[in-house]
XYZ file of C-alpha atoms in Angstrom:
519
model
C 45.965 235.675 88.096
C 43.113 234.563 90.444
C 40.057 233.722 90.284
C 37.310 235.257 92.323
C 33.896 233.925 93.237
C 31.731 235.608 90.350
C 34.480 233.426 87.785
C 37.006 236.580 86.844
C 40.285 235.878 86.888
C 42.713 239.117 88.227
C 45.825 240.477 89.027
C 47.597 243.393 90.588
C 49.964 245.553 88.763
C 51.890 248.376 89.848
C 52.254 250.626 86.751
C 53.157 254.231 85.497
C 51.394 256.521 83.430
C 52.264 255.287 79.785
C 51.122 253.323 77.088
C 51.658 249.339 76.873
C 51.123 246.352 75.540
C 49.701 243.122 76.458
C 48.247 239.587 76.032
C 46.679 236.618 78.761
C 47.840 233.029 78.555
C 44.624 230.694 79.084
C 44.193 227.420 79.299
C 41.510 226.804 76.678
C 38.468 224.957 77.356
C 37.545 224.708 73.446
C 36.749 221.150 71.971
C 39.169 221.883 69.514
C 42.348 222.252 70.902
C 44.105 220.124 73.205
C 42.713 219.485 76.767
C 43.972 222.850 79.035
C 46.438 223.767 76.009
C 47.770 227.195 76.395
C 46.540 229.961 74.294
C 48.386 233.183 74.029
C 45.028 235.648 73.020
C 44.475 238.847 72.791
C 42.183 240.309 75.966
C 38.428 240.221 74.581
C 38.128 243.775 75.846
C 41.023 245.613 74.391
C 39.821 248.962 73.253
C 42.724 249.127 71.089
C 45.099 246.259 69.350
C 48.122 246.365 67.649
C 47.750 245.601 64.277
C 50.873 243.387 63.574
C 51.512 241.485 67.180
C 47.751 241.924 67.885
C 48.567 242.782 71.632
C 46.192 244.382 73.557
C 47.247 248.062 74.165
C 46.526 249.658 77.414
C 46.870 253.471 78.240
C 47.207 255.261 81.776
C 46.619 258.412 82.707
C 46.729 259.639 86.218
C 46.600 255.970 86.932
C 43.402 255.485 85.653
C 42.721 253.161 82.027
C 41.736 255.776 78.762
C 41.173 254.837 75.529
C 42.971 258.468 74.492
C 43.088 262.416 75.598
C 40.268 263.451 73.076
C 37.923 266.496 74.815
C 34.356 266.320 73.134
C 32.923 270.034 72.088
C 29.789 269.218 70.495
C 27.973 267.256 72.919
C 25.187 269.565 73.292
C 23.771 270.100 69.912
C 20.536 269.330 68.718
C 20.379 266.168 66.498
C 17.630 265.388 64.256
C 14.363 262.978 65.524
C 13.900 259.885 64.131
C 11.058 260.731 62.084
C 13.027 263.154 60.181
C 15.919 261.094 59.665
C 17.717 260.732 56.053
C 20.151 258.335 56.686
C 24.026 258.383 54.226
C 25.022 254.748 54.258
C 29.101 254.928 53.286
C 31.868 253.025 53.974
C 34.832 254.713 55.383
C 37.469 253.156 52.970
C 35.878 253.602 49.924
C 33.828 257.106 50.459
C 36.671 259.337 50.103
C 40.450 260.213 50.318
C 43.000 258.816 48.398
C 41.403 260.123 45.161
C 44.858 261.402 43.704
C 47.334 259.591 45.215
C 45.771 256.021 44.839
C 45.860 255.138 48.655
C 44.073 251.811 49.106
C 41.426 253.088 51.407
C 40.343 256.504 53.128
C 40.405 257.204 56.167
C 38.277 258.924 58.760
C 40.181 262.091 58.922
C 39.364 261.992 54.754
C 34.726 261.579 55.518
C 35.884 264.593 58.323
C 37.406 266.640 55.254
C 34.158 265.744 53.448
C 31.503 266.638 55.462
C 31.219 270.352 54.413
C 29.727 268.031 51.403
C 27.652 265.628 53.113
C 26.377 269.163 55.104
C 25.628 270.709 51.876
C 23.731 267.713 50.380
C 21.528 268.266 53.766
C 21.416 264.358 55.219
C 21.325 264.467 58.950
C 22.932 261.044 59.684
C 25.461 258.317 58.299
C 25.074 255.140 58.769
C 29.016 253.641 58.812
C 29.736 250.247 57.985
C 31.486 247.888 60.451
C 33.984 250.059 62.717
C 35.061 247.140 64.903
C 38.726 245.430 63.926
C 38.343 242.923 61.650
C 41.273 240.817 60.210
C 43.281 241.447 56.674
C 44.042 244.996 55.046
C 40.776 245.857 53.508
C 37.229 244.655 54.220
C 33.715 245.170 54.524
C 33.994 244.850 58.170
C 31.593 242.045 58.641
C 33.803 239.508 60.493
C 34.672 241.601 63.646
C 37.358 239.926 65.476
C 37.532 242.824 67.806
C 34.280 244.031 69.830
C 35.664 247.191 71.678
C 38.501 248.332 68.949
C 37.680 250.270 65.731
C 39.459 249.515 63.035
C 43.182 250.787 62.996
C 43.195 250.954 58.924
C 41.142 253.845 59.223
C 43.022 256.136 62.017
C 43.569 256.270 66.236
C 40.695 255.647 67.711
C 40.688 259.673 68.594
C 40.246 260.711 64.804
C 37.364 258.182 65.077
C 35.792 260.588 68.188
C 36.876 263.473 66.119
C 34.955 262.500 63.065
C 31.566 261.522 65.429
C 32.292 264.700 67.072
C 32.542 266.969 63.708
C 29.147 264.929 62.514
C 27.525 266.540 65.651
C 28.462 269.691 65.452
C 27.021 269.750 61.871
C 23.676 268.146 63.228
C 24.232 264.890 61.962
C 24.143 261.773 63.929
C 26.126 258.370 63.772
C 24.874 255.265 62.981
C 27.003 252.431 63.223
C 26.494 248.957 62.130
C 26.592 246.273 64.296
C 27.424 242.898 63.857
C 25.882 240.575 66.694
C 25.245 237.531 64.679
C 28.481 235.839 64.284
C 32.000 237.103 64.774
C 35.538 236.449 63.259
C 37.622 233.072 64.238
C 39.712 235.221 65.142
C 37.771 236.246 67.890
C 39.779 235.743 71.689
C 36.341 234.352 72.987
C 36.599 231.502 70.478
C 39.806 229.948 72.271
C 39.381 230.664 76.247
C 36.308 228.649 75.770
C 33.898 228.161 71.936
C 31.272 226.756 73.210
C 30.510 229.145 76.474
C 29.739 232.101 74.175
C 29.326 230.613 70.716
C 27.083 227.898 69.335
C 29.126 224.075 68.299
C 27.483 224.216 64.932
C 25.881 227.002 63.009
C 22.032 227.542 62.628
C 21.704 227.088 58.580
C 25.010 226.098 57.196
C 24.299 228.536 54.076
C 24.191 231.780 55.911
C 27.042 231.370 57.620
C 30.147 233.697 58.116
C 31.744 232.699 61.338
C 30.990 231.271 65.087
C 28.121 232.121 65.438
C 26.822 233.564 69.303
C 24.730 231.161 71.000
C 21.565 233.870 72.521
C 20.234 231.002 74.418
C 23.230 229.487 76.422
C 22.632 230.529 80.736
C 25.089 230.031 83.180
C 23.353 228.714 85.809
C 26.389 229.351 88.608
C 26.190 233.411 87.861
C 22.354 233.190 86.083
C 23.779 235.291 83.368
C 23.844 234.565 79.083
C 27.608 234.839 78.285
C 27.312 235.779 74.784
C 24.490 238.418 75.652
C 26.546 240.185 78.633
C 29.260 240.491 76.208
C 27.590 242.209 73.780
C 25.523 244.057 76.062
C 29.059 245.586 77.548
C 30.478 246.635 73.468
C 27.068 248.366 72.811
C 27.680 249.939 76.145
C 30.973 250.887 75.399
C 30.619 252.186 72.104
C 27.799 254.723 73.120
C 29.742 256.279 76.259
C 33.081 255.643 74.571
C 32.211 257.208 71.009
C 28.742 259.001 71.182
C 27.556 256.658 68.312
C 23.602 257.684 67.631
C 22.113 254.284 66.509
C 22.853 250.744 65.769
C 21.845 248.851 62.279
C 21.800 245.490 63.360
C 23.221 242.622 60.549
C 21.738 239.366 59.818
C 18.939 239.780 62.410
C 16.727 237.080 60.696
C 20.174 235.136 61.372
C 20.003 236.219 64.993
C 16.672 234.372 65.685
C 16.120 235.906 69.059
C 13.830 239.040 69.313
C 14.359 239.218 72.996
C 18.250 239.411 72.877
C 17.493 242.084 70.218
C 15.121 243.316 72.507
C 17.740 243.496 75.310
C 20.041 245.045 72.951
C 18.013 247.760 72.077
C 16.408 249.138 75.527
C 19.575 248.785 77.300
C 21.156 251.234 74.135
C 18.452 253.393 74.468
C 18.807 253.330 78.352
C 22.604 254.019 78.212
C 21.892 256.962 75.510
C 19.801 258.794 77.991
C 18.195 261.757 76.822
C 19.962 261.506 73.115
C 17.732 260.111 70.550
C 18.661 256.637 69.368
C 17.627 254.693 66.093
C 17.694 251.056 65.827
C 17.503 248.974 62.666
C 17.279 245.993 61.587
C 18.503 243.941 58.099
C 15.624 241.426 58.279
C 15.479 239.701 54.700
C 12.483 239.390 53.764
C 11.808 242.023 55.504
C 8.725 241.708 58.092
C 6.558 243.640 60.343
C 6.784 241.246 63.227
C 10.447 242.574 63.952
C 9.202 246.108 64.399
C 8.030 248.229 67.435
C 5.136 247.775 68.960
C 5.474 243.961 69.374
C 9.182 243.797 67.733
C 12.540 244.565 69.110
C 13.479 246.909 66.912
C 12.533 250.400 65.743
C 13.071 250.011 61.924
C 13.606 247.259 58.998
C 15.632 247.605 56.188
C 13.088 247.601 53.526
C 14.049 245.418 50.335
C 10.729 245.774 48.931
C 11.166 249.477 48.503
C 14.208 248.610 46.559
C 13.122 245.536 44.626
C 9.495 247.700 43.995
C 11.186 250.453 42.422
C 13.724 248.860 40.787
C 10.876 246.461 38.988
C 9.265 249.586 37.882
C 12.156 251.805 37.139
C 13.638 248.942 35.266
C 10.436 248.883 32.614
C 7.678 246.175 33.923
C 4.128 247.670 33.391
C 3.426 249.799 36.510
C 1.275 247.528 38.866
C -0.700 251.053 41.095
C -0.953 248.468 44.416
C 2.347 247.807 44.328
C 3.743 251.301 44.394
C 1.053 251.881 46.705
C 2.756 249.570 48.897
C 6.224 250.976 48.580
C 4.836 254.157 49.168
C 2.968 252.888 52.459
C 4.289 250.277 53.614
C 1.250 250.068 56.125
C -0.149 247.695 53.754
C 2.331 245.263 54.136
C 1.827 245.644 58.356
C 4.617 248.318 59.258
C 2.192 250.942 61.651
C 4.591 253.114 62.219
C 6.413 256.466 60.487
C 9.779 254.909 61.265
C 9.219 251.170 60.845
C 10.585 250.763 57.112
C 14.044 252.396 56.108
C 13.494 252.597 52.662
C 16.365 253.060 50.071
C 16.915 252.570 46.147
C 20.518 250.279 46.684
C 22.328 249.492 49.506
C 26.312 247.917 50.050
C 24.641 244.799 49.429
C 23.231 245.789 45.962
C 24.087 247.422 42.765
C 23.732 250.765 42.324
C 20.458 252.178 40.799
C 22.437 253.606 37.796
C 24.311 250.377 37.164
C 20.710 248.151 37.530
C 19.137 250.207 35.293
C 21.828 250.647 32.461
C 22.244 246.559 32.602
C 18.463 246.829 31.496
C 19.298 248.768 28.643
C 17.771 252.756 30.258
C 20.632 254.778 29.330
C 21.531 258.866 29.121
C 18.985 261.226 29.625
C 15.807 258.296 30.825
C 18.418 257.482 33.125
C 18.363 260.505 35.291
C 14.680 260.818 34.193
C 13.933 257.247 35.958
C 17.090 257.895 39.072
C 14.584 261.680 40.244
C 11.044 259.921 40.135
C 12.744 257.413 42.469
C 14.358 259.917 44.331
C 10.884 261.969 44.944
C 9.306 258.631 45.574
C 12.165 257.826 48.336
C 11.674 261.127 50.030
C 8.112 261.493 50.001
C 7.154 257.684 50.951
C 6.299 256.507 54.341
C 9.648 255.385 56.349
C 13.589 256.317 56.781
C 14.881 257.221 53.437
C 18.878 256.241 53.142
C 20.618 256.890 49.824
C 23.840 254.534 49.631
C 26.836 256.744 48.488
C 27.228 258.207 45.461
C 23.364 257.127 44.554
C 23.095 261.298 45.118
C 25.368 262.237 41.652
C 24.724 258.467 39.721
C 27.446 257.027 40.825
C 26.868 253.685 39.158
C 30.598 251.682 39.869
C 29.415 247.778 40.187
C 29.257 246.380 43.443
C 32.686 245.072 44.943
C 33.979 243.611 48.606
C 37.465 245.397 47.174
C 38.703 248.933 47.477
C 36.223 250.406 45.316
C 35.975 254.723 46.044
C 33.195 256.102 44.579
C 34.047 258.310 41.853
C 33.763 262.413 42.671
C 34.888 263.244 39.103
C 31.328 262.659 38.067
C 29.831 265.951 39.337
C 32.399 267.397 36.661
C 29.550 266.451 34.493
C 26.235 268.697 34.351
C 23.586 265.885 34.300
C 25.273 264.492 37.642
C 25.482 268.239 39.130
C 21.641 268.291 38.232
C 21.180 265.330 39.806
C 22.791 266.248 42.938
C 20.949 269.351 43.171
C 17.573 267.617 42.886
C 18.248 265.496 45.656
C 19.861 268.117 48.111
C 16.190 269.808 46.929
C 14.190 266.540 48.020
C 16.574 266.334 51.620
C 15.735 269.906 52.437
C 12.080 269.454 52.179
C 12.052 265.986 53.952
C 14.141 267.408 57.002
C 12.119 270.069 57.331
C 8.474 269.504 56.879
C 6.701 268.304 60.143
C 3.953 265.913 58.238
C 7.152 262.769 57.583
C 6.594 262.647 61.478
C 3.035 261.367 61.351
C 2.225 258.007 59.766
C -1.236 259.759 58.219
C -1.586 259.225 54.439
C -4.544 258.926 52.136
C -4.256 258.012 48.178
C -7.067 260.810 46.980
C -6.379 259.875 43.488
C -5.425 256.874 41.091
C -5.713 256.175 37.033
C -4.642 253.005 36.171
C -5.097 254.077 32.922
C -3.115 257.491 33.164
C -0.967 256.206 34.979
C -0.972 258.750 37.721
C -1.186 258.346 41.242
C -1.672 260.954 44.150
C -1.208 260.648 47.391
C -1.169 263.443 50.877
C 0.604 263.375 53.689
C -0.711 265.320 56.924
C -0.277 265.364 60.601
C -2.812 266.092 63.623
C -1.546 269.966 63.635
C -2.499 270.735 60.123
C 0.914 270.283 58.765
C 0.809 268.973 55.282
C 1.345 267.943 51.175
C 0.914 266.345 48.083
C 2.413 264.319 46.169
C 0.980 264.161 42.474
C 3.213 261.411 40.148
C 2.721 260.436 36.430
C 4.222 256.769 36.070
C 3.313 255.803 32.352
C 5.133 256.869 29.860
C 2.851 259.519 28.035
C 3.098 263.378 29.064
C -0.351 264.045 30.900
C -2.134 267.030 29.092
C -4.032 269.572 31.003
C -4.750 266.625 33.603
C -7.823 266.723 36.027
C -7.022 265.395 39.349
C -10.539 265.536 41.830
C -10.454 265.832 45.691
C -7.149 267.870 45.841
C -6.550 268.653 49.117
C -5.255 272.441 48.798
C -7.411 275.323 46.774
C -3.972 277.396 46.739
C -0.999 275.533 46.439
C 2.791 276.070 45.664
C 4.849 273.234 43.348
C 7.841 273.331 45.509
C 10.339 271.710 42.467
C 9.538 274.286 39.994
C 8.618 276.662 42.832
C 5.136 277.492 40.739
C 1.728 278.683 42.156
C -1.492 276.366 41.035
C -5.166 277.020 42.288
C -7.430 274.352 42.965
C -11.301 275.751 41.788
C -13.478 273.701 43.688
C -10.631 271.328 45.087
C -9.685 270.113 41.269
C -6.283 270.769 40.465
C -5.521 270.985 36.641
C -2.501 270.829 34.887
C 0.368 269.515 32.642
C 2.604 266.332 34.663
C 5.668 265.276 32.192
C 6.125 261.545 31.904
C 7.416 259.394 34.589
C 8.263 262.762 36.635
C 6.528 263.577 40.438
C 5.184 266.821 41.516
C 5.124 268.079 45.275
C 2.436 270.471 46.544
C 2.621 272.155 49.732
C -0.735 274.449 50.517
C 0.043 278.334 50.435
């Protein structure tokens, strides 16, 4: 191979149409091995690898390079806003298939056979853990060794475009997580040369999962960062290649560099064109400063959603500024409707069901407690995402092993209830224009009762209530002042109320929500 004057090496090869299979020979230029040693690697750009020989595989057709023959057929329908997104966080492996015959993972032909379900529930985007080849059988997908190929565990890389393309023709987008902090040692980049896309040493020696990609490194010769271009080309790639819809970005605190983030995120939104594109970011604690306006991100995963409702689900005293809080996170500095992705658990956390029952809230209080956080998910100010299974109380402890989620649990009434509740909740909060305006006003708060109300309205006279009771006591004939609607209609029990001189009486049940819409 040669190498030209902007530092790529190349060579000309006469082939036919077919499939093969390839590696390079480098010399490496990595501290670690010997001076110019010889490294057989796989080619950093491979858009598909073998899984045992690792060899790059390389398809022509009509002499030109495609990943496969897939034809898309559902590139033209309408996709949800961003506003109105609620966001299905699953991991392919462990969501579904292999249920009877005790596969060790699903695949993605098994979420396609599911989505009549996920369609049902009403969701209008999943957020997929790590798609990108990672080494070993079964993982989490957080130590990508592989930046263009999905992982081959899971199917061709056409069932993946089948799946993305069956998610679209439901009206529900594709969020894929991203992993831009560190990658595998596996990784090809690691041996043609560590240091020219990775940093020697890693930041904080605690939070760290692999060589990590040094943001700040410039090539003076081509003025170009290394590590950026490279990711810059797999975001690239994965939105023209597979249609994905968003990015969640991992460890961006570990990142450190808003304007590579920043990079990252205009050029996705550039190369989506007219699409709409959601970015967010796992930023622990979670902060305002890496949001939009002044951030480089649309959205932060919001722990203190989850730690907020899990302190009061869990039994501490209710503390009204708090909830306040998770209900508007505007207090904490997020401006906009979009700017939190709120969610009771996540792949990182226990289950809701499986926190509470360690804290001793069992049977019924335990769906009691799982709906109030449910309304309070889908009514609060931000992206609501439910983590799988979270929808039926799925409450299996958190594992990095094969661990499905277990469907046998809507054999049960009190999970079908469940269920139903929440497809209830998703219908309303896809649906109701108000979620895409950041207006809210608390009209009414009882320390002492216990209840809290807040409404939610938008510039076009679009909006609702939202009237909970978070002590303990049943709230008799309650008074609640300054209610926003004379005629309303209770949209959970589907019951008419009037409002005499804008003071709404009636009965609220114990730790339950109510949600008005004016009629």
């Amino acid at each position: 191979m040669k190498k030209d004057d902007n530092g790529y090496f190349s060579a000309i090869v006469k082939l036919a149409d077919g499939t093969y299979q390839y590696k390079f020979n480098v010399r490496s230029k990595s501290w670690f091995n010997e001076p110019d040693e010889w490294k057989a690697i796989t080619d950093p750009y491979a858009t598909d690898v073998h899984p045992e020989t690792q060899n790059a595989i390389l398809r022509l057709k009509a002499g030109k390079k495609v990943v496969d023959e897939y034809v898309w057929r559902s590139d033209g329908v309408h996709l949800a806003e961003n506003a109105h997104l609620v966001i299905y966080e699953m991991h392919v492996g462990d969501f579904s298939g292999g249920e009877s015959d005790d596969l060790p993972r699903g695949k993605y032909t098994d979420v396609v056979d599911k989505l009549d379900y996920l369609a049902d529930l009403g969701i209008n985007a999943i957020e997929l853990m790590p798609l990108k080849t990672t080494p070993g059988d079964f993982n989490w997908g957080y130590s990508p060794a592989h930046y263009f190929a999905p992982e081959q565990s899971y199917g061709p890389t056409a069932e993946l475009k089948r799946l993305v393309d069956e998610c679209h023709a439901c009206g529900i987008r594709v969020i894929v997580d991203g992993v831009y902090n560190h990658a595998s040692t596996d990784n090809a980049l690691t041996q043609i040369d560590h240091d020219y896309w990775f940093r020697r040493e890693g930041k904080d020696p605690e939070q760290n999962w692999g060589p990590e990609f040094n943001y700040e490194l410039i090539d003076e010769r081509f003025q170009i960062c290394p590590a950026r271009e490279f990711i810059l080309d797999s975001i690239r790639f994965w939105i023209y290649e597979y249609r994905i819809d968003g990015i969640r970005f991992d460890a961006a605190k570990q990142i450190n560099n808003f304007d590579a983030l920043r990079e990252f995120v205009t050029h996705g939104r550039k190369m989506a064109e007219m699409k709409p594109f959601f970015t967010v970011a796992e930023y622990i604690p979670p902060t305002p400063e890496v949001t939009e306006p002044d951030g480089p991100v649309e959205s932060c995963w919001n722990d203190s959603f989850m730690y907020g409702m899990l302190e009061y689900l869990g039994g501490e005293p209710f503390n009204l500024d708090k909830i306040k809080h998770v209900i508007n996170p505007r207090g904490l500095g997020f401006v906009g409707t979009t700017s939190t992705t709120n969610y009771l658990a996540n792949h990182d956390q226990n289950r809701l069901f499986r926190k509470l029952g360690e804290k001793g809230i069992l049977d019924d209080e335990l769906y009691t407690r799982a709906k109030l956080g449910a309304l309070i998910l889908m009514t609060a100010v931000g992206v609501p995402m439910i983590w799988m299974g979270e929808e039926f109380g799925e409450h299996r402890p958190m594992s990095e092993d094969s661990n499905k989620i277990d469907w046998t649990l809507l054999e049960h009434e009190p999970n079908q209830d469940l269920l139903a509740f929440y497809k209830k909740l998703i219908s309303f909060r896809t649906s109701h224009a108000a979620f895409a305006s950041e207006n809210i006003e608390f009209f009414h708060e009882s320390p002492d009762a216990g209840v809290l109300a807040f409404h939610r309205f938008d510039d076009l006279g679009n909006s609702f209530a939202v009237v909970l009771n978070l002590s303990d006591d049943d709230a008799a004939e309650y008074s609640i002042p300054s209610f926003p609607f004379e005629r309303s209609r209770e949209l959970l029990a589907d019951a008419e109320f009037d409002a005499a001189q804008h003071i709404l009486r009636l009965d609220i049940p114990r730790r339950s929500g109510l949600i008005f819409v004016p009629r």
